[in-house]
C-alpha cells in the first residue's frame, strides 16, 4: 500500500462514520503518524508503507471514527502559532479565542495579568510569550487542568504562576489586566453540541449554568477588588451574550466597554476599563 492509498482509505472510513472534517482529519493523522509534511506527501505519494505502519495509522483513524477529538489523539493543538499540550482535562484551545489574546496584547506590555479559568493556559501563555508582560497568574478550579497549564508553560519556556482557586477564592493582590474565557454555554444547550465536545471535553469548562452567564455575573461582581484603577478586563463570550455582558460591566461602573467580533463576524469578546 502507498501513502496515498492509506490516506484515501482513512478518508473514506471517516466519511462513513460521519466525521465532518474527514478530509482534513485523515490528512492530519497521516501527517502525525508518518511525521511527514504536505510537501513530503506531494513529492512521494507513492511511497510504500509497511503493513505494521498502516495498522498504526488505522488505529488512529478508528479512534477518530469514534468521534474522539483529533486533538485528544495527537495530544496537541496549535494556538497563536504555539503548540499546546491538551488532554481530556482541559478545553481544547479554539481559534476564536485568539481574538481575545490579540485584543489583550494591545494593552499587555509591562502589565500584571490574571487569567481566570486558565484551562490549558493557552491565553496566559500566549500573552506571556508574545506580550512582554510583567507577570502572569493563571487560576483554575481543576488541579488536573493546572498540571497541563504548568507543563505548557515549561515546554514553551515562559515564566508564569499557576494556582488552584474556585474563581477569586485564593487570589490575592491587584492586576492591571484580567482575561477570562469562562464556561458560558447554557446547561440545556450542552446536549445539542457535537459528540466530540459534549462527550470528550470537560463539562465544567463548558457549562455556564441556566442562562450561560453565571460566571460573568460572579466574576464581574468581584472585579473591582482585583483590578487596579483603570485596569482592563477581557472576556470571551458566546455570540449572543455581548449585550448582556456589556450591561453587567456597565452596572459595575466600567467604561470604554467594547464588543469585538470574531472572523465569522460574530460577537466574541467584551472588554471594559475599571473606573
Ligand atoms: N482559558 C482556556 C481557553 O480559553 C480554558 C477556558 C475554559 O476552560 N472555559 O481555552
Short mmCIF file of C-alpha atoms and ligand atoms in Angstrom, two decimals:
data_model
loop_
_atom_site.label_atom_id
_atom_site.label_comp_id
_atom_site.label_asym_id
_atom_site.label_seq_id
_atom_site.Cartn_x
_atom_site.Cartn_y
_atom_site.Cartn_z
CA UNK A 1 0.00 0.00 0.00
CA UNK A 2 1.19 3.58 -0.72
CA UNK A 3 0.85 6.70 1.43
CA UNK A 4 -1.83 7.92 -0.94
CA UNK A 5 -3.77 4.66 -0.63
CA UNK A 6 -3.58 4.94 3.14
CA UNK A 7 -4.89 8.49 3.05
CA UNK A 8 -7.79 7.53 0.76
CA UNK A 9 -8.71 4.63 3.00
CA UNK A 10 -8.59 6.86 6.09
CA UNK A 11 -10.77 9.46 4.42
CA UNK A 12 -13.49 7.09 3.32
CA UNK A 13 -13.52 5.36 6.71
CA UNK A 14 -14.09 8.70 8.46
CA UNK A 15 -16.66 9.74 5.88
CA UNK A 16 -18.55 6.53 6.64
CA UNK A 17 -18.54 7.49 10.33
CA UNK A 18 -19.96 10.97 9.54
CA UNK A 19 -16.87 12.85 10.64
CA UNK A 20 -17.45 16.40 9.46
CA UNK A 21 -13.85 17.27 8.52
CA UNK A 22 -12.95 13.79 7.29
CA UNK A 23 -10.54 15.03 4.61
CA UNK A 24 -8.57 17.28 6.90
CA UNK A 25 -8.58 14.84 9.79
CA UNK A 26 -7.42 11.87 7.69
CA UNK A 27 -4.58 14.05 6.45
CA UNK A 28 -3.62 15.34 9.93
CA UNK A 29 -3.46 11.83 11.30
CA UNK A 30 -1.37 10.67 8.31
CA UNK A 31 0.98 13.59 8.76
CA UNK A 32 1.14 12.97 12.53
CA UNK A 33 1.68 9.21 12.30
CA UNK A 34 4.21 9.20 9.44
CA UNK A 35 5.80 12.52 10.52
CA UNK A 36 5.51 13.97 7.03
CA UNK A 37 4.77 17.45 5.75
CA UNK A 38 2.36 18.29 2.95
CA UNK A 39 5.39 18.79 0.68
CA UNK A 40 6.81 15.33 1.61
CA UNK A 41 3.47 13.81 0.68
CA UNK A 42 3.20 15.53 -2.70
CA UNK A 43 6.80 14.60 -3.53
CA UNK A 44 6.35 10.93 -2.62
CA UNK A 45 2.65 9.97 -2.68
CA UNK A 46 3.59 6.52 -3.95
CA UNK A 47 5.98 5.75 -1.15
CA UNK A 48 5.23 2.25 0.11
CA UNK A 49 4.20 1.82 3.73
CA UNK A 50 4.57 -1.42 5.67
CA UNK A 51 1.64 -3.45 6.95
CA UNK A 52 2.67 -2.62 10.53
CA UNK A 53 2.68 1.10 9.75
CA UNK A 54 -0.68 1.01 8.06
CA UNK A 55 -2.13 -0.76 11.11
CA UNK A 56 -0.78 2.04 13.29
CA UNK A 57 -2.44 4.65 11.11
CA UNK A 58 -5.70 2.67 11.02
CA UNK A 59 -5.68 2.56 14.79
CA UNK A 60 -5.67 6.38 14.94
CA UNK A 61 -8.33 6.61 12.23
CA UNK A 62 -10.57 4.20 14.14
CA UNK A 63 -10.29 6.37 17.26
CA UNK A 64 -11.31 9.44 15.27
CA UNK A 65 -14.18 7.37 13.83
CA UNK A 66 -15.47 7.04 17.40
CA UNK A 67 -15.72 10.85 17.50
CA UNK A 68 -12.71 11.22 19.77
CA UNK A 69 -11.42 14.75 19.07
CA UNK A 70 -8.41 14.87 16.77
CA UNK A 71 -6.50 16.79 19.45
CA UNK A 72 -7.04 14.02 22.01
CA UNK A 73 -5.46 11.58 19.58
CA UNK A 74 -2.46 13.76 18.72
CA UNK A 75 -2.32 15.33 22.23
CA UNK A 76 -1.78 18.83 20.91
CA UNK A 77 -3.43 21.94 19.47
CA UNK A 78 -1.83 24.97 17.88
CA UNK A 79 -2.90 28.36 19.25
CA UNK A 80 -1.36 31.75 18.41
CA UNK A 81 1.28 29.82 16.46
CA UNK A 82 2.34 27.94 19.60
CA UNK A 83 1.87 24.23 20.23
CA UNK A 84 -0.15 23.39 23.36
CA UNK A 85 -0.44 20.01 25.01
CA UNK A 86 -4.08 19.09 25.64
CA UNK A 87 -5.93 16.27 27.41
CA UNK A 88 -9.48 15.45 28.43
CA UNK A 89 -8.94 17.68 31.49
CA UNK A 90 -8.78 20.94 29.54
CA UNK A 91 -10.85 22.70 26.93
CA UNK A 92 -9.14 22.36 23.55
CA UNK A 93 -7.94 25.88 22.61
CA UNK A 94 -10.21 27.41 19.95
CA UNK A 95 -9.17 29.71 17.14
CA UNK A 96 -11.89 32.18 18.20
CA UNK A 97 -10.07 32.69 21.49
CA UNK A 98 -7.14 34.17 19.55
CA UNK A 99 -9.36 37.27 19.16
CA UNK A 100 -9.25 37.77 22.95
CA UNK A 101 -5.48 37.33 23.00
CA UNK A 102 -4.98 39.72 20.09
CA UNK A 103 -7.09 42.38 21.82
CA UNK A 104 -5.35 41.96 25.21
CA UNK A 105 -1.93 42.10 23.50
CA UNK A 106 -2.61 45.75 22.63
CA UNK A 107 -2.54 46.61 26.35
CA UNK A 108 -0.29 43.89 27.79
CA UNK A 109 3.22 45.37 27.70
CA UNK A 110 4.69 45.60 31.22
CA UNK A 111 1.41 44.61 32.90
CA UNK A 112 0.42 42.22 35.70
CA UNK A 113 -2.10 39.82 34.19
CA UNK A 114 -4.59 37.40 35.76
CA UNK A 115 -6.18 34.65 33.66
CA UNK A 116 -9.36 33.41 35.33
CA UNK A 117 -10.25 29.81 34.29
CA UNK A 118 -6.92 29.24 32.59
CA UNK A 119 -7.51 25.61 31.46
CA UNK A 120 -4.63 24.60 29.17
CA UNK A 121 -3.10 28.03 29.91
CA UNK A 122 -3.34 28.97 26.23
CA UNK A 123 -4.44 32.58 26.82
CA UNK A 124 -1.97 33.47 29.56
CA UNK A 125 0.95 31.61 27.99
CA UNK A 126 0.35 33.37 24.66
CA UNK A 127 0.33 36.73 26.46
CA UNK A 128 3.47 35.70 28.33
CA UNK A 129 5.25 34.64 25.14
CA UNK A 130 4.10 37.47 22.88
CA UNK A 131 3.06 40.37 25.13
CA UNK A 132 6.15 41.28 27.14
CA UNK A 133 4.04 41.29 30.32
CA UNK A 134 5.47 41.97 33.78
CA UNK A 135 3.80 38.99 35.50
CA UNK A 136 1.10 36.43 34.86
CA UNK A 137 -1.07 34.33 37.16
CA UNK A 138 -3.33 31.59 35.83
CA UNK A 139 -6.17 30.34 38.02
CA UNK A 140 -8.35 27.27 37.62
CA UNK A 141 -10.58 25.19 39.88
CA UNK A 142 -9.12 21.98 38.42
CA UNK A 143 -5.72 20.70 39.59
CA UNK A 144 -5.61 18.40 36.55
CA UNK A 145 -6.02 21.38 34.24
CA UNK A 146 -3.32 23.30 36.12
CA UNK A 147 -0.90 20.41 35.65
CA UNK A 148 -1.37 20.75 31.87
CA UNK A 149 -1.04 24.56 32.01
CA UNK A 150 2.20 24.30 34.00
CA UNK A 151 3.58 21.75 31.58
CA UNK A 152 2.72 24.03 28.64
CA UNK A 153 4.42 27.00 30.31
CA UNK A 154 7.55 24.90 30.89
CA UNK A 155 7.63 23.50 27.37
CA UNK A 156 7.09 26.94 25.87
CA UNK A 157 9.69 28.36 28.24
CA UNK A 158 7.74 31.18 29.82
CA UNK A 159 7.80 32.21 33.47
CA UNK A 160 4.24 32.34 34.88
CA UNK A 161 2.46 31.33 38.07
CA UNK A 162 -0.49 28.95 38.29
CA UNK A 163 -2.76 28.49 41.29
CA UNK A 164 -5.78 26.38 42.22
CA UNK A 165 -8.73 28.55 43.12
CA UNK A 166 -12.50 28.49 42.79
CA UNK A 167 -12.74 31.82 40.92
CA UNK A 168 -11.16 34.50 43.17
CA UNK A 169 -11.28 32.45 46.39
CA UNK A 170 -7.48 32.09 46.79
CA UNK A 171 -6.45 35.11 44.71
CA UNK A 172 -4.65 37.99 46.36
CA UNK A 173 -3.44 41.33 45.06
CA UNK A 174 -4.49 43.55 42.20
CA UNK A 175 -3.90 43.20 38.48
CA UNK A 176 -3.68 45.58 35.52
CA UNK A 177 -5.47 43.14 33.24
CA UNK A 178 -7.89 40.28 33.89
CA UNK A 179 -8.61 37.95 30.98
CA UNK A 180 -11.14 35.16 31.08
CA UNK A 181 -12.79 32.62 28.82
CA UNK A 182 -15.15 31.17 31.41
CA UNK A 183 -17.64 28.35 30.78
CA UNK A 184 -20.54 30.10 29.00
CA UNK A 185 -22.82 27.54 27.40
CA UNK A 186 -26.35 27.39 28.87
CA UNK A 187 -26.79 23.97 30.52
CA UNK A 188 -29.70 22.99 28.28
CA UNK A 189 -27.63 23.65 25.13
CA UNK A 190 -24.88 21.20 26.03
CA UNK A 191 -26.92 18.21 24.86
CA UNK A 192 -27.04 19.72 21.36
CA UNK A 193 -23.27 20.13 20.99
CA UNK A 194 -21.15 17.91 18.73
CA UNK A 195 -20.36 14.49 20.16
CA UNK A 196 -16.65 15.40 20.16
CA UNK A 197 -17.38 18.27 22.54
CA UNK A 198 -20.15 17.00 24.81
CA UNK A 199 -18.71 13.51 25.31
CA UNK A 200 -14.99 14.30 25.41
CA UNK A 201 -14.32 17.83 26.63
CA UNK A 202 -14.67 18.73 30.32
CA UNK A 203 -18.25 19.75 31.10
CA UNK A 204 -17.01 22.09 33.85
CA UNK A 205 -15.15 24.05 31.16
CA UNK A 206 -18.35 24.46 29.11
CA UNK A 207 -21.34 24.75 31.45
CA UNK A 208 -22.31 28.35 32.25
CA UNK A 209 -25.45 27.27 34.16
CA UNK A 210 -29.05 28.14 33.24
CA UNK A 211 -28.53 31.19 31.02
CA UNK A 212 -24.80 30.73 30.41
CA UNK A 213 -23.98 33.96 32.25
CA UNK A 214 -23.29 32.62 35.76
CA UNK A 215 -19.50 33.07 35.61
CA UNK A 216 -19.66 36.56 34.09
CA UNK A 217 -22.00 37.68 36.88
CA UNK A 218 -19.85 36.17 39.62
CA UNK A 219 -16.54 37.42 38.20
CA UNK A 220 -17.81 40.94 37.40
CA UNK A 221 -19.14 41.39 40.96
CA UNK A 222 -15.61 40.94 42.29
CA UNK A 223 -13.63 42.67 39.55
CA UNK A 224 -13.13 45.96 41.37
CA UNK A 225 -11.43 44.12 44.27
CA UNK A 226 -8.84 42.54 41.96
CA UNK A 227 -8.41 45.11 39.18
CA UNK A 228 -6.26 48.18 39.66
CA UNK A 229 -7.90 51.57 38.94
CA UNK A 230 -8.20 51.97 35.14
CA UNK A 231 -7.36 48.25 34.71
CA UNK A 232 -8.86 46.27 31.84
CA UNK A 233 -10.99 43.16 31.65
CA UNK A 234 -11.29 40.99 28.53
CA UNK A 235 -13.95 38.28 28.36
CA UNK A 236 -14.57 35.75 25.65
CA UNK A 237 -18.33 35.42 25.20
CA UNK A 238 -20.87 33.37 23.28
CA UNK A 239 -22.09 35.08 20.08
CA UNK A 240 -25.38 36.19 21.69
CA UNK A 241 -24.01 37.33 25.06
CA UNK A 242 -22.39 40.62 24.03
CA UNK A 243 -25.20 42.90 25.14
CA UNK A 244 -25.79 41.18 28.46
CA UNK A 245 -22.13 41.04 29.46
CA UNK A 246 -21.67 44.70 28.43
CA UNK A 247 -24.70 45.55 30.55
CA UNK A 248 -23.22 43.76 33.57
CA UNK A 249 -19.97 45.71 33.18
CA UNK A 250 -21.92 48.97 32.90
CA UNK A 251 -23.82 48.20 36.09
CA UNK A 252 -20.44 47.90 37.82
CA UNK A 253 -19.25 51.30 36.56
CA UNK A 254 -16.91 50.05 33.85
CA UNK A 255 -16.30 52.36 30.92
CA UNK A 256 -14.81 52.09 27.42
CA UNK A 257 -16.90 48.94 27.00
CA UNK A 258 -16.29 47.32 23.62
CA UNK A 259 -17.74 44.32 21.83
CA UNK A 260 -15.26 42.76 19.40
CA UNK A 261 -16.24 40.39 16.61
CA UNK A 262 -14.54 37.19 15.50
CA UNK A 263 -13.52 36.29 11.95
CA UNK A 264 -17.03 34.96 11.27
CA UNK A 265 -18.45 38.40 12.15
CA UNK A 266 -19.98 37.21 15.43
CA UNK A 267 -19.62 38.95 18.80
CA UNK A 268 -16.75 37.16 20.56
CA UNK A 269 -15.04 39.41 23.10
CA UNK A 270 -16.26 42.06 25.53
CA UNK A 271 -13.72 44.38 27.12
CA UNK A 272 -14.00 47.25 29.55
CA UNK A 273 -11.98 49.54 31.78
CA UNK A 274 -12.27 49.85 35.53
CA UNK A 275 -13.16 53.26 36.93
N1 LIG B 1 -8.76 29.55 29.10
C1 LIG B 1 -8.87 28.31 28.44
C2 LIG B 1 -9.20 28.52 26.98
O1 LIG B 1 -9.57 29.58 26.57
C3 LIG B 1 -9.92 27.44 29.09
C4 LIG B 1 -11.30 28.03 29.09
C5 LIG B 1 -12.30 27.16 29.80
O2 LIG B 1 -11.96 26.12 30.36
N2 LIG B 1 -13.53 27.59 29.81
O3 LIG B 1 -9.08 27.64 26.16
#
